[in-house]
Coordinates of C-alpha atoms in Angstrom, one line a residue:
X16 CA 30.3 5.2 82.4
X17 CA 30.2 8.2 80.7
X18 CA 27.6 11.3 82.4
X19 CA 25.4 12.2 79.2
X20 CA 25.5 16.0 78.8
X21 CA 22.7 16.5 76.5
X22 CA 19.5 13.8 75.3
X23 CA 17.0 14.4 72.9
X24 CA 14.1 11.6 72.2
X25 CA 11.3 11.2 70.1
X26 CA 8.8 8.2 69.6
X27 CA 6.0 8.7 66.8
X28 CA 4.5 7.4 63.8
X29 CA 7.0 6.6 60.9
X30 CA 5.6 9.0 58.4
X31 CA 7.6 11.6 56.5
X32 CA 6.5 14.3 58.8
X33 CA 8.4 12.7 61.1
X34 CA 12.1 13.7 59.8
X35 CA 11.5 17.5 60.5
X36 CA 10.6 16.5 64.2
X37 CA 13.8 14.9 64.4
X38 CA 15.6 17.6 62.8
X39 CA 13.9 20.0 65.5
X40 CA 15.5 17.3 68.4
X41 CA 19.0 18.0 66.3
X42 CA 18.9 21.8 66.9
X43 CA 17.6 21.6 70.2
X44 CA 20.6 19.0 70.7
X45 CA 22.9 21.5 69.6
X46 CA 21.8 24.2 71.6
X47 CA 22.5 22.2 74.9
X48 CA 26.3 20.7 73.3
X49 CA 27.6 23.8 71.9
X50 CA 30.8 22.2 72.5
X51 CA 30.3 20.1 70.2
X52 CA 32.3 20.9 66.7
X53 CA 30.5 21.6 63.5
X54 CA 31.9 19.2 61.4
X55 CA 30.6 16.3 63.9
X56 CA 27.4 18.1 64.1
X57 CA 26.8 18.2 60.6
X58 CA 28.2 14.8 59.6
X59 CA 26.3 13.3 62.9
X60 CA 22.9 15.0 61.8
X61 CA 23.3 13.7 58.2
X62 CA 23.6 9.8 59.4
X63 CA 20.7 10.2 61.7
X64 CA 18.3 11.7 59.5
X65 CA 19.4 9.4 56.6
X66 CA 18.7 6.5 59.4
X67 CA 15.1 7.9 60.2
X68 CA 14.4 8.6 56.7
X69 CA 15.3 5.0 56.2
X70 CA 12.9 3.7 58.7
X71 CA 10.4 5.7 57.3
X72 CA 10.7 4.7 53.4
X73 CA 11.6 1.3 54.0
X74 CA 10.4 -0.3 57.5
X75 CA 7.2 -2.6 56.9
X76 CA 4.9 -3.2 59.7
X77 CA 5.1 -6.7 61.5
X78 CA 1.4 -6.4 62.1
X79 CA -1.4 -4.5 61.6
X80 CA -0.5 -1.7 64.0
X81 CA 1.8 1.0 61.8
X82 CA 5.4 1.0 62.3
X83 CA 6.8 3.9 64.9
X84 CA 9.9 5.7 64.7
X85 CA 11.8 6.1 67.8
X86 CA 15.2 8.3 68.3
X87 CA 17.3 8.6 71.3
X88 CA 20.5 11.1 70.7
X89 CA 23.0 11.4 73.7
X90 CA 26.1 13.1 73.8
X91 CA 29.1 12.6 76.4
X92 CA 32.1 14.7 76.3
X93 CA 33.8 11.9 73.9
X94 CA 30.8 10.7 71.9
X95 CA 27.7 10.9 70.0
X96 CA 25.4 8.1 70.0
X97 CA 21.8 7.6 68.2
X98 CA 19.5 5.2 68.7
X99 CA 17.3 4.7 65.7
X100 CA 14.1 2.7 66.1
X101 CA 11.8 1.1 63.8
X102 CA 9.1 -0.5 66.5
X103 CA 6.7 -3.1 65.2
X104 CA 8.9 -3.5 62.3
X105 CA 9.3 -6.7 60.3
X106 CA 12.6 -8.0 60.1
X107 CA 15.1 -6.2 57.1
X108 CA 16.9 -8.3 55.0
X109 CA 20.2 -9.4 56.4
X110 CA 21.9 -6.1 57.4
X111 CA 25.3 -5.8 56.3
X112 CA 26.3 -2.7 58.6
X113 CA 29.8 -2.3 56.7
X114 CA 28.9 -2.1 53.4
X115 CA 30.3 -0.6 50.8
X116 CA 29.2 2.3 48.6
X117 CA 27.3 0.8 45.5
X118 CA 28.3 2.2 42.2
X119 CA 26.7 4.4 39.7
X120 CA 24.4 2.3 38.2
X121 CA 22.6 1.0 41.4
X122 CA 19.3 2.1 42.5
X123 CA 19.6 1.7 46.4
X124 CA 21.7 1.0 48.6
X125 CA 23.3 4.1 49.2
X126 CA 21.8 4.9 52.7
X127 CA 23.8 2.4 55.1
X128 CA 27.0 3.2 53.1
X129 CA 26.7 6.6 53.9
X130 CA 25.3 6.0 57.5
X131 CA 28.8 4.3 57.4
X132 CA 31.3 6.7 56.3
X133 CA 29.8 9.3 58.6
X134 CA 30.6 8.2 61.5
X135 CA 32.5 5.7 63.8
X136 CA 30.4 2.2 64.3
X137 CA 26.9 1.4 62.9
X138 CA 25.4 -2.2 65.0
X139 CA 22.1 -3.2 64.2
X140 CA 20.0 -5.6 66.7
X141 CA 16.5 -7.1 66.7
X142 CA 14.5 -7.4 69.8
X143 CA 10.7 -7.8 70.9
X144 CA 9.8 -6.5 67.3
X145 CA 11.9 -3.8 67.1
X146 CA 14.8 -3.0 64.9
X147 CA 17.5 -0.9 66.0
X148 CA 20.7 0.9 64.2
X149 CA 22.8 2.3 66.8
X150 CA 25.5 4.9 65.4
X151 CA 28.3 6.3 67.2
X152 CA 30.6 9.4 66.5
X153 CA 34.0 9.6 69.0
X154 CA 36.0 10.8 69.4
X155 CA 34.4 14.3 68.9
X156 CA 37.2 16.6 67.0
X157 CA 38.2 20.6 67.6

């Protein structure tokens, strides 16, 4: 295993205020991984955010109780990793975690793909009511 050099987490109600707090964990991220090259940073940030935003526009509650968006961001000296939470969630439809780009003409869609070409694995798994994208960026690059 791994040690995990820097961890940010966050665990509140899915609402669109919600994507600057995660932004905030990014930066303070960064400040402990300076290591960490720009061009993963940046294309790291993007597919997390566009994960949490998708949480947030998407997720529908299971229950009465509100959905709650949960992030957990590690980095090792080889990888990135997010977890990206959607608790008390219903499940999505079937999740195709390597799909493609759609074309022009689609109206959604787009967020997995890119989720996808922005880093190196996207899983998704279900469990206890909670759906869960986990992304992963290695190896990290000078």
């Amino acid at each position: 295993m791994t040690d995990v050099l820097a961890r940010r987490t966050l665990r509140q109600a899915a609402r669109p205020e919600v994507i600057e707090a995660v932004h905030i964990e990014l930066d303070g991220l960064w400040d402990d991984a300076s290591f960490v090259p720009d061009m993963d940073r940046m294309t790291f940030a993007t597919a997390v955010i566009e994960a949490a935003s998708n949480v947030v526009q998407h997720a529908v509650p299971e229950s009465t109780e509100p959905v709650e968006l949960g992030v957990d961001i590690s980095v090792t000296p080889i990888r990135l990793e997010a977890r990206v939470s959607a608790f008390g969630a219903a499940c999505p439809d079937p999740i195709d975690t390597d799909a493609a780009m759609p074309d022009g003409e689609a109206e959604s869609g787009r967020g997995l793909a890119l989720i996808r070409a922005l880093v190196t694995t996207v899983t998704f798994n279900r469990q206890d009511g909670t759906n869960t994208w986990i992304l992963s960026k290695s190896p990290l690059h000078d």
